[in-house]
Tab-separated table of C-alpha atoms and ligand atoms in Angstrom:
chain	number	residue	atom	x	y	z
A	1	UNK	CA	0.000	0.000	0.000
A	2	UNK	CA	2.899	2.078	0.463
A	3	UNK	CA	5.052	1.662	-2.113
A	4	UNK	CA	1.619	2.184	-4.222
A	5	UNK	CA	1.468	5.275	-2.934
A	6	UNK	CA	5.166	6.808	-2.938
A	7	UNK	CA	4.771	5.258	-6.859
A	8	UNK	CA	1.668	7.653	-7.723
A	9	UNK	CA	3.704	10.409	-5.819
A	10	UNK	CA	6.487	10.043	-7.809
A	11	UNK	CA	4.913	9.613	-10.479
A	12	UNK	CA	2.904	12.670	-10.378
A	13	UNK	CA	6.044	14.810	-9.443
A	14	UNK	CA	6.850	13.373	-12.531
A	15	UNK	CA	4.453	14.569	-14.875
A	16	UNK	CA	4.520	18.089	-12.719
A	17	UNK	CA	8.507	18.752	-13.544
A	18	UNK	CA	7.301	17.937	-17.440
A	19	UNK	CA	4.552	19.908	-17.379
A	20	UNK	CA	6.755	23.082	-15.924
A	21	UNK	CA	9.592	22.366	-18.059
A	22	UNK	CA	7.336	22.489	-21.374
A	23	UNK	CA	5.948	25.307	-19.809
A	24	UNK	CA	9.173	27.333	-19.862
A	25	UNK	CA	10.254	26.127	-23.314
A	26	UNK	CA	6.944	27.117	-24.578
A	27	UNK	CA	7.569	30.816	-22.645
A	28	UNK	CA	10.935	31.348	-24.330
A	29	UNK	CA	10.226	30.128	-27.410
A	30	UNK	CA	7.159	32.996	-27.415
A	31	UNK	CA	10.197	35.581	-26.099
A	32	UNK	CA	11.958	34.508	-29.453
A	33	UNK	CA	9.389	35.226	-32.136
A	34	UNK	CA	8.526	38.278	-30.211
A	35	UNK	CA	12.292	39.228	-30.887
A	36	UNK	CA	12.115	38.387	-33.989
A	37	UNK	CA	9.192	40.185	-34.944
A	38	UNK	CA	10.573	43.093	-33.167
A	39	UNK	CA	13.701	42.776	-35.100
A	40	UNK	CA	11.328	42.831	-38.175
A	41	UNK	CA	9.260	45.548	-37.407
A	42	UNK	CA	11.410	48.149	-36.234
A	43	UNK	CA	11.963	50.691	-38.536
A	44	UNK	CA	15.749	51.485	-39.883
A	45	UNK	CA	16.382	55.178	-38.311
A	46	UNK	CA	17.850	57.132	-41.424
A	47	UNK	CA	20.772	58.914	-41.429
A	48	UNK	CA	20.857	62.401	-40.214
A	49	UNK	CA	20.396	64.654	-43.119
A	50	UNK	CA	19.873	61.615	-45.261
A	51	UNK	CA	17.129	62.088	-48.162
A	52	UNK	CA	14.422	59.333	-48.061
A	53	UNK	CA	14.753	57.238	-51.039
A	54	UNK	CA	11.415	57.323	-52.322
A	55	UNK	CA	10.501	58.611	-55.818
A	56	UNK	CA	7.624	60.828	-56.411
A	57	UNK	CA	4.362	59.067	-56.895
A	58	UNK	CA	4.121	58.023	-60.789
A	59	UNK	CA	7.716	58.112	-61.686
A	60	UNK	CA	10.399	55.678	-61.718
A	61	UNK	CA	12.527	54.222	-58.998
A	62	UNK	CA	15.387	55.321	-61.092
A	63	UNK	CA	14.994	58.890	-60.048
A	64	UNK	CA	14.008	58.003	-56.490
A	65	UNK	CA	16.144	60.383	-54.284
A	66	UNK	CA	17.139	62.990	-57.431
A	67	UNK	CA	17.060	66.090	-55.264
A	68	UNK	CA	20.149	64.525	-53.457
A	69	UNK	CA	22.476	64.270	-57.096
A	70	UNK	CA	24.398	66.677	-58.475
A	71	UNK	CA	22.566	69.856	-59.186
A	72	UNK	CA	24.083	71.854	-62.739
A	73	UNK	CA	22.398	75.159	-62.083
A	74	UNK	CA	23.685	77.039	-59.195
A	75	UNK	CA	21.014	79.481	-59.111
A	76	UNK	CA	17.052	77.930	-59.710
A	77	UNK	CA	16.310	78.754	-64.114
A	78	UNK	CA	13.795	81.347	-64.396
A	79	UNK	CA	10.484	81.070	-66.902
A	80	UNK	CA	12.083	81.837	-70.621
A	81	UNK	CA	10.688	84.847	-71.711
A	82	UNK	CA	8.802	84.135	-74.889
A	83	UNK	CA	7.949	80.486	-75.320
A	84	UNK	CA	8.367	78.705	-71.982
A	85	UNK	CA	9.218	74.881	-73.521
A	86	UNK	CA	8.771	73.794	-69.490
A	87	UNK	CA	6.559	76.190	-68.174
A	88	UNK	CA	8.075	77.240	-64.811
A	89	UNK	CA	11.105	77.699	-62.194
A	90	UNK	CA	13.364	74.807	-63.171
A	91	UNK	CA	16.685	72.966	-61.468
A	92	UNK	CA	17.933	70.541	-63.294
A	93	UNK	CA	20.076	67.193	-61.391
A	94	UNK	CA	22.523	64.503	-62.657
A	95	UNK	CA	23.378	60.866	-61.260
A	96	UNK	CA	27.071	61.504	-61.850
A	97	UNK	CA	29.662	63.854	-59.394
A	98	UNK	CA	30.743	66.733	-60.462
A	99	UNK	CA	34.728	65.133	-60.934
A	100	UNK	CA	33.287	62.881	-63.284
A	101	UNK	CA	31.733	65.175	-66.111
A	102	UNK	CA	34.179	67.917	-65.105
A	103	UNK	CA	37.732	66.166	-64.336
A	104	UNK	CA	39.814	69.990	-63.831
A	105	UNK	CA	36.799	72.028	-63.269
A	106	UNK	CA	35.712	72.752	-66.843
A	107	UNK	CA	32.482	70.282	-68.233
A	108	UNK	CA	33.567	67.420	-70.485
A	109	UNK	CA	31.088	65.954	-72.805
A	110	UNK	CA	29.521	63.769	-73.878
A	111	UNK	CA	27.882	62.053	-70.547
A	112	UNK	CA	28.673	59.201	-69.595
A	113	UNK	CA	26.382	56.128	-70.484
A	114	UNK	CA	24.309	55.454	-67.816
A	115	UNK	CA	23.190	58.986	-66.928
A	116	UNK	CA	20.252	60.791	-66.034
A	117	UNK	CA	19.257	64.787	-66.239
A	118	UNK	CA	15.974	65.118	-64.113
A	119	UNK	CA	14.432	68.685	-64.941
A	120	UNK	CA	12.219	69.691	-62.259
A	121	UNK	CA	9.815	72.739	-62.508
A	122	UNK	CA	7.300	74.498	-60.350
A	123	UNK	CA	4.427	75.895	-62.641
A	124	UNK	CA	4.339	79.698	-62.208
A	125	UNK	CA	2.742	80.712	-59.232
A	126	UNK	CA	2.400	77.387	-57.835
A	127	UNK	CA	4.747	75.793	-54.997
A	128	UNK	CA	4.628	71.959	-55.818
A	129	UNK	CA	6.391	69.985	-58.382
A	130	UNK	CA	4.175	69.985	-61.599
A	131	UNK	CA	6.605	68.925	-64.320
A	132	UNK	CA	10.063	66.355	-64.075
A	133	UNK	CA	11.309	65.912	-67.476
A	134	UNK	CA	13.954	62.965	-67.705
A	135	UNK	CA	16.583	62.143	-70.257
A	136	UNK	CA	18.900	59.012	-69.783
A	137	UNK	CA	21.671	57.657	-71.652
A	138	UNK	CA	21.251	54.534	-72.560
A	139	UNK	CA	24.211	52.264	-74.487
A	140	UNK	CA	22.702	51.471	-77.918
A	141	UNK	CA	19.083	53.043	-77.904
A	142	UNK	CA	19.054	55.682	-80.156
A	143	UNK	CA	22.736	56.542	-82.013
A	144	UNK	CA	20.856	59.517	-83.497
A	145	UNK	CA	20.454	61.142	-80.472
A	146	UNK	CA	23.631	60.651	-78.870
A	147	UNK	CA	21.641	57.613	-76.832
A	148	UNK	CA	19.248	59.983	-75.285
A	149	UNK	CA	15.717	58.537	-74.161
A	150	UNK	CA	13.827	61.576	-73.560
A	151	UNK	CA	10.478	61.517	-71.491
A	152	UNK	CA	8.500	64.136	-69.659
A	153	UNK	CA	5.625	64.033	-66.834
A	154	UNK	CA	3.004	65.967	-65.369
A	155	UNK	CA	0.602	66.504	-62.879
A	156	UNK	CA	-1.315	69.481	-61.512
A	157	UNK	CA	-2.020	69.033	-57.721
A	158	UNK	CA	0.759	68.419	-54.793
A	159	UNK	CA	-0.230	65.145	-54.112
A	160	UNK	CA	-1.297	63.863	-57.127
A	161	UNK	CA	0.593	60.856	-59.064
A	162	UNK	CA	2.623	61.752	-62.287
A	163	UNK	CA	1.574	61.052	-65.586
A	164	UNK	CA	3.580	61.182	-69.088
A	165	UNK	CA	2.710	63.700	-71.655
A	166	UNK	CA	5.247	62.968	-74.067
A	167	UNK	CA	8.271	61.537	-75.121
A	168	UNK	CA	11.457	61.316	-77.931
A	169	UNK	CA	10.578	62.957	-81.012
A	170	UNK	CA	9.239	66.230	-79.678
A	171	UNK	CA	11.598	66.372	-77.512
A	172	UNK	CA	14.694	64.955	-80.022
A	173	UNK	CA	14.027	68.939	-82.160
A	174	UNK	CA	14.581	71.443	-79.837
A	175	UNK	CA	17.367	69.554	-78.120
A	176	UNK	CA	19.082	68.826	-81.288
A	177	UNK	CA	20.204	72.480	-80.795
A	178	UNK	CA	22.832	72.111	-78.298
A	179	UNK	CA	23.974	68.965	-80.242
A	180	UNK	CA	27.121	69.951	-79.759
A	181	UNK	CA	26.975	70.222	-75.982
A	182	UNK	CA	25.361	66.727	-76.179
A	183	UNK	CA	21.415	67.612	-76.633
A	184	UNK	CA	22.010	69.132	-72.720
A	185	UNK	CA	20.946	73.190	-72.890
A	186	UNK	CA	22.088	73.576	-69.022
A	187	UNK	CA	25.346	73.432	-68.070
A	188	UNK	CA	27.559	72.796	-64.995
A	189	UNK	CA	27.694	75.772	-62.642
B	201	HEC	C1	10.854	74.094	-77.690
B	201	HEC	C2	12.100	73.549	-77.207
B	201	HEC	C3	12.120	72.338	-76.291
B	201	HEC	C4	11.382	71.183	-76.392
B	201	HEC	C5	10.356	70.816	-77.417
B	201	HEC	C6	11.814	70.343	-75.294
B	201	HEC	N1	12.765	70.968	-74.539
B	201	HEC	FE1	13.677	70.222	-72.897
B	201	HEC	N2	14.641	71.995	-72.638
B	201	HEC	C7	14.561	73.098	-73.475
B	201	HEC	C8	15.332	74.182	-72.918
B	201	HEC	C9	15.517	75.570	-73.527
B	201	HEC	C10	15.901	73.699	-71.728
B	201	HEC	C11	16.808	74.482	-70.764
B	201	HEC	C12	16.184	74.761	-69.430
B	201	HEC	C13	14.891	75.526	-69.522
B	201	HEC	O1	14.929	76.709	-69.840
B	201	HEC	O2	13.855	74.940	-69.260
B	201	HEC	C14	15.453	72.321	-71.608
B	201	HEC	C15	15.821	71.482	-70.571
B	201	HEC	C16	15.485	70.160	-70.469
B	201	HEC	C17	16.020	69.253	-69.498
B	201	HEC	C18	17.081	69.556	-68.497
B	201	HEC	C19	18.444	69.368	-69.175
B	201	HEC	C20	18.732	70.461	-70.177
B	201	HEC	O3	18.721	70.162	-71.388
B	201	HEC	O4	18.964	71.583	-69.746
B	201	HEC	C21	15.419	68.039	-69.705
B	201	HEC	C22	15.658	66.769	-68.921
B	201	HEC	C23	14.516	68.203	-70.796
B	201	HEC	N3	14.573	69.496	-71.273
B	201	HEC	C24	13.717	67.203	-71.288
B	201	HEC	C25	12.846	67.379	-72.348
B	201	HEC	C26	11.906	66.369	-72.776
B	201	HEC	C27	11.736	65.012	-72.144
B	201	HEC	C28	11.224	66.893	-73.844
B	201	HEC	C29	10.138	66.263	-74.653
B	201	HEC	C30	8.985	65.731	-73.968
B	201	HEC	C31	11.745	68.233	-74.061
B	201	HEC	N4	12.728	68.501	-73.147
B	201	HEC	C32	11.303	69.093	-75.054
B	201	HEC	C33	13.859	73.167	-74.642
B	201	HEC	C34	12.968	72.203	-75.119
């Protein structure tokens, strides 16, 4: 009757020490996904000063984070008087540094393959972005043109998405005029 007993004891010390061990397996293991998801979640601070890489809604990745390149005008390009060809205030960006497209200070051309001139403009009298006009130089596209893709967007609210109004050919005529300066009209400041 005894040794019954001490038997069931035991054996239901037993099943206890399982029970609390699983318990605490179980409890850690809960610990660990919520540091993992923690780990996943938490957002990446950003650099101080760093520009958030995020392009403007309706345009490419490509030009994500353009206000951050190289800017060629020093001062922002007024409207042209007579004939406005992108209505508005204008800077105009590059994805190269400045000691690549001018090695001792003085603007080599052509560009290099590979680059990209972002034209921003804010429409007279408005304070948003309404226009980005982009052309990239792409190896092989378009010999003609010195390998220029030309394409230009537009919208006409702050937080509206980008749309393209046109591209290449009507572009291709007026910029043929500064052939020589490789189809670019601004230059390096
Ligand atoms: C009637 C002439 C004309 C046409 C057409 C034209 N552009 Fe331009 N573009 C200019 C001038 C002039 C500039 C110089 C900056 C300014 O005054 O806006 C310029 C500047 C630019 C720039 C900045 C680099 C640079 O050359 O200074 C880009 C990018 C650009 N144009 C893209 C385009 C695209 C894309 C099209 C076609 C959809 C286009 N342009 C059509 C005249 C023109």
């Amino acid at each position: 009757m005894r040794e019954q007993a001490l038997k069931a004891f035991a054996s239901i010390w037993l099943l206890l020490c399982f029970a609390i061990f699983n318990a605490c397996v179980e409890e850690s293991r809960v610990e660990e996904i919520i540091d993992e998801t923690e780990i996943a979640t938490e957002p990446v601070a950003p650099e101080e000063g760093a520009i958030p890489v995020v392009a403007l809604p309706g345009l490419p990745n490509d030009v994500a984070g353009y206000e951050g390149w190289l800017k060629l005008n020093a001062e922002p390009i007024p409207p042209a008087a007579g004939g406005d060809p992108h209505r508005g205030t204008k800077n105009v960006y590059v994805n190269q540094a400045r000691d690549a497209i001018a090695p001792n200070g003085e603007q080599v051309f052509p560009y290099p393959h590979g680059s990209i001139v972002v034209k921003e403009a804010y429409r007279p009298g408005k304070d948003y972005i309404g226009l980005i006009a982009i052309m990239r130089k792409i190896a092989g596209s378009d010999a003609e043109h010195n390998d220029w893709k030309f394409v230009e967007y537009t919208r006409n609210a702050p937080d509206a998405e980008f749309s393209i109004i046109a591209a290449d050919g009507i572009c291709w005529g007026c910029h043929a005029r500064v052939e020589d300066i490789d189809y670019v009209f601004t230059e390096l400041d």
